[in-house]
mmCIF file of C-alpha atoms in Angstrom:
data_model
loop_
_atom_site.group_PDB
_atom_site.id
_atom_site.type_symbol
_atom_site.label_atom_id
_atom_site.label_comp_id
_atom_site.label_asym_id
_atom_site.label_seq_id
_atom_site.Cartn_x
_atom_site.Cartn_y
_atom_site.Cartn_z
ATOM 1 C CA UNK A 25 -6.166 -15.016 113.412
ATOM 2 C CA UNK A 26 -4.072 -13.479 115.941
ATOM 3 C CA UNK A 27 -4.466 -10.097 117.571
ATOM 4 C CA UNK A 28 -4.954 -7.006 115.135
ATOM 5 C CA UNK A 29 -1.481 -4.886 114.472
ATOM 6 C CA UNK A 30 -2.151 -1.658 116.201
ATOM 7 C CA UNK A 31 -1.405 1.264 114.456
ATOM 8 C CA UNK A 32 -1.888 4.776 114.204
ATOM 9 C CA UNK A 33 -2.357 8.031 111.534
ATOM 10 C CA UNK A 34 -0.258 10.912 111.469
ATOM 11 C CA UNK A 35 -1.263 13.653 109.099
ATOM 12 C CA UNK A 36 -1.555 17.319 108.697
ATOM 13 C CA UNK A 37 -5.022 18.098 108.035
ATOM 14 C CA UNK A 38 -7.707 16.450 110.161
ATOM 15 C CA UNK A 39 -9.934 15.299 107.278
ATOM 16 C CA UNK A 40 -6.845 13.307 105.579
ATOM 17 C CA UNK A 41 -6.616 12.058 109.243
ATOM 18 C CA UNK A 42 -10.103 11.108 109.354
ATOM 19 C CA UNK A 43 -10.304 9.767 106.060
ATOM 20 C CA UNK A 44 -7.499 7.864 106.078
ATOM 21 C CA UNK A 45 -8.487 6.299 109.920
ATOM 22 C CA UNK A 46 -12.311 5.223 108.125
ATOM 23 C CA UNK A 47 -10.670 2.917 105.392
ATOM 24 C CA UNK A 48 -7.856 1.574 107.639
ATOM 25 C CA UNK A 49 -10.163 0.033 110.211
ATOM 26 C CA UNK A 50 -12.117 -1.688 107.655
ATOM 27 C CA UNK A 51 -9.596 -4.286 108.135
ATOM 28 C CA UNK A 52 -10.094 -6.661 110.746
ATOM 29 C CA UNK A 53 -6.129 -7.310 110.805
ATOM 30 C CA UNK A 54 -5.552 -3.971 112.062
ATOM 31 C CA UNK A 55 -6.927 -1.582 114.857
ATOM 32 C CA UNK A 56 -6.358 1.448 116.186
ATOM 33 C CA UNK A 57 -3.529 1.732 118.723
ATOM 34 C CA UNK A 58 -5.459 1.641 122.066
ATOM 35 C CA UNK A 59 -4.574 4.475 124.611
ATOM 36 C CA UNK A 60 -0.992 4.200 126.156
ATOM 37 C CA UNK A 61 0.299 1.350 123.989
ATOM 38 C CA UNK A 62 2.580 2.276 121.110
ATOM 39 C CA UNK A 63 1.657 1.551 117.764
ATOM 40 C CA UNK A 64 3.526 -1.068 115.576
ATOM 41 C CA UNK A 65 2.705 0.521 112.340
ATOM 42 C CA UNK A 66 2.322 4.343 111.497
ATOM 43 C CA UNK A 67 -0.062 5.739 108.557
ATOM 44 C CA UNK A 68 1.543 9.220 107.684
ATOM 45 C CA UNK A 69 -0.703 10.647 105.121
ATOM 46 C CA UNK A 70 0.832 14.094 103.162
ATOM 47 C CA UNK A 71 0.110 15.936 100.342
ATOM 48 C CA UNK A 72 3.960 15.821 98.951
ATOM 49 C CA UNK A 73 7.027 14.373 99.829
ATOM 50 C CA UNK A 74 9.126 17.486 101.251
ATOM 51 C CA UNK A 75 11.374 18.493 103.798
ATOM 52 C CA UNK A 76 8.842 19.468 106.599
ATOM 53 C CA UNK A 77 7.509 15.904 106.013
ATOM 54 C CA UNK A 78 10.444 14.523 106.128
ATOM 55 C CA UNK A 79 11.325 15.562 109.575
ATOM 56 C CA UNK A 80 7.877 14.426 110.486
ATOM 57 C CA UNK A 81 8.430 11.338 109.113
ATOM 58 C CA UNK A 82 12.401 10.956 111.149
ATOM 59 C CA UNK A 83 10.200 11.972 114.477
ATOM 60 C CA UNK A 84 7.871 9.057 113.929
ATOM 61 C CA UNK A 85 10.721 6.505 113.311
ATOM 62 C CA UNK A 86 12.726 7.545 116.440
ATOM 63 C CA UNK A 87 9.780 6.993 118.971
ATOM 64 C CA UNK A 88 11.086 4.352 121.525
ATOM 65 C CA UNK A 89 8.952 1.699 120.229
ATOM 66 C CA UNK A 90 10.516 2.733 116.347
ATOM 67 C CA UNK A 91 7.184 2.055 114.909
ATOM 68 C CA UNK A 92 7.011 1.111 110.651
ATOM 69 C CA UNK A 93 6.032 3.998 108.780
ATOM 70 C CA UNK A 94 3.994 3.710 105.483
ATOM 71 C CA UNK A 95 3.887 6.969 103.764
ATOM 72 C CA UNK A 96 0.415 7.879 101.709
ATOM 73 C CA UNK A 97 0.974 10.846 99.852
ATOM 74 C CA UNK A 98 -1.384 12.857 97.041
ATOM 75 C CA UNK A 99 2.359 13.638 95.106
ATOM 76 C CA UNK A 100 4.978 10.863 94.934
ATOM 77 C CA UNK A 101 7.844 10.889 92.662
ATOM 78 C CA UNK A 102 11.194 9.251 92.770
ATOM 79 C CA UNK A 103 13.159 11.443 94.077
ATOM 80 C CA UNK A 104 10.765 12.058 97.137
ATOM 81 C CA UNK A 105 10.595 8.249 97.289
ATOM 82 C CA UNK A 106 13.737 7.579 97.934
ATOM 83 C CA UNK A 107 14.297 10.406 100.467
ATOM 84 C CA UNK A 108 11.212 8.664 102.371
ATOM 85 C CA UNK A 109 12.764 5.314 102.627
ATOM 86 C CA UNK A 110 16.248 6.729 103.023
ATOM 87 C CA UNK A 111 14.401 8.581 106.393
ATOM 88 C CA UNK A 112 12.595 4.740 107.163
ATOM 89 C CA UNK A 113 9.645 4.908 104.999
ATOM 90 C CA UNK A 114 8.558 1.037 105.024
ATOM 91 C CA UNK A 115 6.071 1.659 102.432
ATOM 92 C CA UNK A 116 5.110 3.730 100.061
ATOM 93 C CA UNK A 117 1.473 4.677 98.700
ATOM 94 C CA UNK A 118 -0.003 6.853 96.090
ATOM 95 C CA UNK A 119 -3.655 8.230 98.267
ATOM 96 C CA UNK A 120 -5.228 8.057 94.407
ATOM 97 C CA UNK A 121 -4.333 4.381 95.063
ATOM 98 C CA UNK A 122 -4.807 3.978 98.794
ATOM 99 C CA UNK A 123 -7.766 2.031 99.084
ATOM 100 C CA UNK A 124 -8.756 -0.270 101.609
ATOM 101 C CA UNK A 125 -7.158 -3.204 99.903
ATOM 102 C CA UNK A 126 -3.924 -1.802 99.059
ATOM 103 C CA UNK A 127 -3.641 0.399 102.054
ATOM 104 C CA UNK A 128 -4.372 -2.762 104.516
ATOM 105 C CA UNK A 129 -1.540 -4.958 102.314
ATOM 106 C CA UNK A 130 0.934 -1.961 102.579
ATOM 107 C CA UNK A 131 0.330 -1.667 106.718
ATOM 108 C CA UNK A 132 0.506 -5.490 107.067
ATOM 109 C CA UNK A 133 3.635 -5.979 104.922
ATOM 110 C CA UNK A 134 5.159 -2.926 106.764
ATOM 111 C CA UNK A 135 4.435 -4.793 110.456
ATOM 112 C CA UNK A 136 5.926 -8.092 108.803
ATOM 113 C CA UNK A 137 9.530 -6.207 108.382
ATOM 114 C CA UNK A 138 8.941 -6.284 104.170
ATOM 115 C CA UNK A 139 8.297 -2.753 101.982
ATOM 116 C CA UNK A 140 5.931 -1.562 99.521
ATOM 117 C CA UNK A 141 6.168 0.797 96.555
ATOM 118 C CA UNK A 142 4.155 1.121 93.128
ATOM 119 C CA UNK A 143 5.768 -1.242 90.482
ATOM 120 C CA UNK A 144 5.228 2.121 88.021
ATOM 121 C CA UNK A 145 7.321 3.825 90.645
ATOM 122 C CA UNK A 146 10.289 0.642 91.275
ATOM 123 C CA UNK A 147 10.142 1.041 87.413
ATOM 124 C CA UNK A 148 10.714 4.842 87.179
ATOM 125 C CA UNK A 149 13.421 4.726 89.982
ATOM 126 C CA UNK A 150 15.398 1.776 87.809
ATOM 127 C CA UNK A 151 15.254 3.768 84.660
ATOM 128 C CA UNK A 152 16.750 6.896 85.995
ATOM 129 C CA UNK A 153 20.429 8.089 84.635
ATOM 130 C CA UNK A 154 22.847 6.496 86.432
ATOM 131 C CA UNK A 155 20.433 3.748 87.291
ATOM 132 C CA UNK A 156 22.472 0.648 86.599
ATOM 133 C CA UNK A 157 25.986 -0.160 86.730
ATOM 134 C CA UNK A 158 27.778 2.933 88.636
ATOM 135 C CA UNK A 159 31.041 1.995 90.026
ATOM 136 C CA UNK A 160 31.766 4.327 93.105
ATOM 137 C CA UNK A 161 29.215 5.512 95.470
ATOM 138 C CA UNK A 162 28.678 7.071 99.108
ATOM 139 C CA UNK A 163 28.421 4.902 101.623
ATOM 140 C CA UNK A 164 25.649 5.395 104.222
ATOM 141 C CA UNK A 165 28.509 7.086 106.388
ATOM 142 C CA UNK A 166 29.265 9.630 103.546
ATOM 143 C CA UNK A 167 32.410 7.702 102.352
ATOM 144 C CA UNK A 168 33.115 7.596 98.692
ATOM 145 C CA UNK A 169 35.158 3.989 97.850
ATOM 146 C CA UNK A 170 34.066 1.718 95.485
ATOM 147 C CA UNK A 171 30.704 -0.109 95.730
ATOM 148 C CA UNK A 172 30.973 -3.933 95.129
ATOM 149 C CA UNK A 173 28.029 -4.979 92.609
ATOM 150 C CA UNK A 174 24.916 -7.283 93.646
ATOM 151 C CA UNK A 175 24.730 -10.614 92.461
ATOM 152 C CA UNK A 176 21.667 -11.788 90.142
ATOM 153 C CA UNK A 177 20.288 -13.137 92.924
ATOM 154 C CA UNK A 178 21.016 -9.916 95.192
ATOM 155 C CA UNK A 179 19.212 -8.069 92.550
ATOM 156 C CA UNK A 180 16.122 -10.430 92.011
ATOM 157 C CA UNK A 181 15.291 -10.841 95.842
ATOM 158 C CA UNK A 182 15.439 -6.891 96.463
ATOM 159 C CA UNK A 183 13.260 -6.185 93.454
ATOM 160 C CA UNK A 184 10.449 -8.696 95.349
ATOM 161 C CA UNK A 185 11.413 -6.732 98.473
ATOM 162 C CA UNK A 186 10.544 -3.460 96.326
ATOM 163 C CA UNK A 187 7.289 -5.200 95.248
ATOM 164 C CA UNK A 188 6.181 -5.922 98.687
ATOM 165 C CA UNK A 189 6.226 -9.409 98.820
ATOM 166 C CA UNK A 190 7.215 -11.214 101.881
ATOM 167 C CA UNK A 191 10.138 -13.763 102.169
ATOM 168 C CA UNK A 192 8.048 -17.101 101.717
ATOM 169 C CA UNK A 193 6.813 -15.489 98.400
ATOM 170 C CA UNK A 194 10.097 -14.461 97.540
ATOM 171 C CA UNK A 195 11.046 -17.892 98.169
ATOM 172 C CA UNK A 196 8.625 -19.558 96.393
ATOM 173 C CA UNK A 197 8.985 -17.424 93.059
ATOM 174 C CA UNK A 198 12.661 -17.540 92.841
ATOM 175 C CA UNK A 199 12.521 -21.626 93.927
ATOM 176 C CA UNK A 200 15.066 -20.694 97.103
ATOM 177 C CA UNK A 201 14.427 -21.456 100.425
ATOM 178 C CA UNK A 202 13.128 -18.925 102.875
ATOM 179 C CA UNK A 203 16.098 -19.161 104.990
ATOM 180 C CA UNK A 204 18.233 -18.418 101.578
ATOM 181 C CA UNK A 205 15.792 -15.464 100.991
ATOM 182 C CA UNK A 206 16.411 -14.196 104.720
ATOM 183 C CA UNK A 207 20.000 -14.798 104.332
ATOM 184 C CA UNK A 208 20.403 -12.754 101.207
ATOM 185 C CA UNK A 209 18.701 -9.415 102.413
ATOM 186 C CA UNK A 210 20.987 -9.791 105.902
ATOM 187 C CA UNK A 211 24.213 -10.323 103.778
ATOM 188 C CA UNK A 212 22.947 -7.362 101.712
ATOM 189 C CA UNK A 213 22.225 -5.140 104.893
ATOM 190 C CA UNK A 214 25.429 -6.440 106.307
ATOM 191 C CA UNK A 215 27.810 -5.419 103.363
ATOM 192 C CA UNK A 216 26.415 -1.951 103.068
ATOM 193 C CA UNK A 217 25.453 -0.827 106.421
ATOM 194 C CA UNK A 218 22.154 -0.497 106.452
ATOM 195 C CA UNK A 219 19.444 -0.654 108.614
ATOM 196 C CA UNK A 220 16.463 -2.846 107.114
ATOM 197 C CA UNK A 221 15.503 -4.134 103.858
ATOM 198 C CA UNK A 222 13.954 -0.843 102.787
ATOM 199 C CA UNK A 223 17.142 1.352 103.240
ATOM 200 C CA UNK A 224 18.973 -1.844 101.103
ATOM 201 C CA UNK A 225 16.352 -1.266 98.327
ATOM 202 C CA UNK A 226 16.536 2.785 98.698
ATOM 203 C CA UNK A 227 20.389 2.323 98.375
ATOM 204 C CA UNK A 228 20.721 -0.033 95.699
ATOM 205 C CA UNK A 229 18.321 2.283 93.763
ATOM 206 C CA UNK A 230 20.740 5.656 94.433
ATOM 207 C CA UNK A 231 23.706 3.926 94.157
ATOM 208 C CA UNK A 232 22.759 2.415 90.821
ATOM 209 C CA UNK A 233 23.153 -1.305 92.233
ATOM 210 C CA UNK A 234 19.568 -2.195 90.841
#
């Protein structure tokens, strides 16, 4: 085993913060960021998805060492989802659901470049109006022009990505290589401008790609 991820807990009320710090460190895999080193992985824990936590959330991701963020929060529906990863939200948690388990995948998958959200959630997001099939969308520089569709296999790697599985899984359930895998997200990322495989599954989602 190599050295534990370091990571830290941003949240507004001390005994989320405390709570939230007690069933992280139950993990061996991950410990808390030690005094003048950055962390690699940031636990924001929140009561809802809003505005104010939003901006919290852009402050965290623009540190110098732009540290992965995985959001816990009490209220989480799919609109606030895809703000979060739109603002670089590498995973997303329910805190019902946030036990040590899930909470310890989510932080690991998060330091390993791959996101998380609740398969009820991926499923909620993919059913909304306008959810499959639009035509013309804004680009992540606010153009309008028409979007050029995702292949099958575009659309089956990002769901995995959604799912939180990481590219040698991917791999190994679709029966592609992990090089394909790696070189299917970067031509996604590529084609749409955009930053890292959760903004591609955030924008495939809004744009109705998925």
């Amino acid at each position: 085993m190599g050295e534990p991820v370091p990571v830290d807990v941003v949240a507004f009320d001390p005994v989320l913060e405390a709570g939230t710090k007690s069933t992280l460190f139950a993990c061996a895999e991950l410990a808390p960021a030690a005094p003048g080193r950055e962390p690699r992985v940031v636990v924001m824990t929140v009561d809802r998805v809003g505005r104010p936590e939003l901006d919290v959330l852009r402050t965290v991701r623009d540190a110098p060492s732009r540290p992965d963020v995985v959001l816990v929060a009490g209220e989480l529906e799919p609109e606030g989802a895809l703000h979060a990863i739109a603002a670089g939200a590498r995973g997303l948690l329910r805190r019902r659901e946030a036990d040590a388990a899930a909470l310890a995948r989510a932080v690991l998958a998060a330091s390993r470049g791959d996101c998380t959200l609740p398969p009820d959630l991926l499923d909620r997001l993919l059913e909304r109006p306008g959810g499959h099939g639009a035509t013309a969308a804004a680009g992540p520089a606010g153009d309008r022009r028409p979007a050029p569709g995702l292949s099958e296999r575009e659309r089956s790697v990002l769901r995995l990505v959604a799912d939180g599985h990481e590219t040698n899984e991917i791999a190994k359930q679709l029966c592609y290589s992990p090089r394909t895998v790696t070189t299917v997200v970067h031509d996604i990322t590529q084609r749409f401008r955009l930053r890292n495989r959760a903004h591609a599954v955030a924008y495939a989602l809004r744009v109705g790609l998925l």
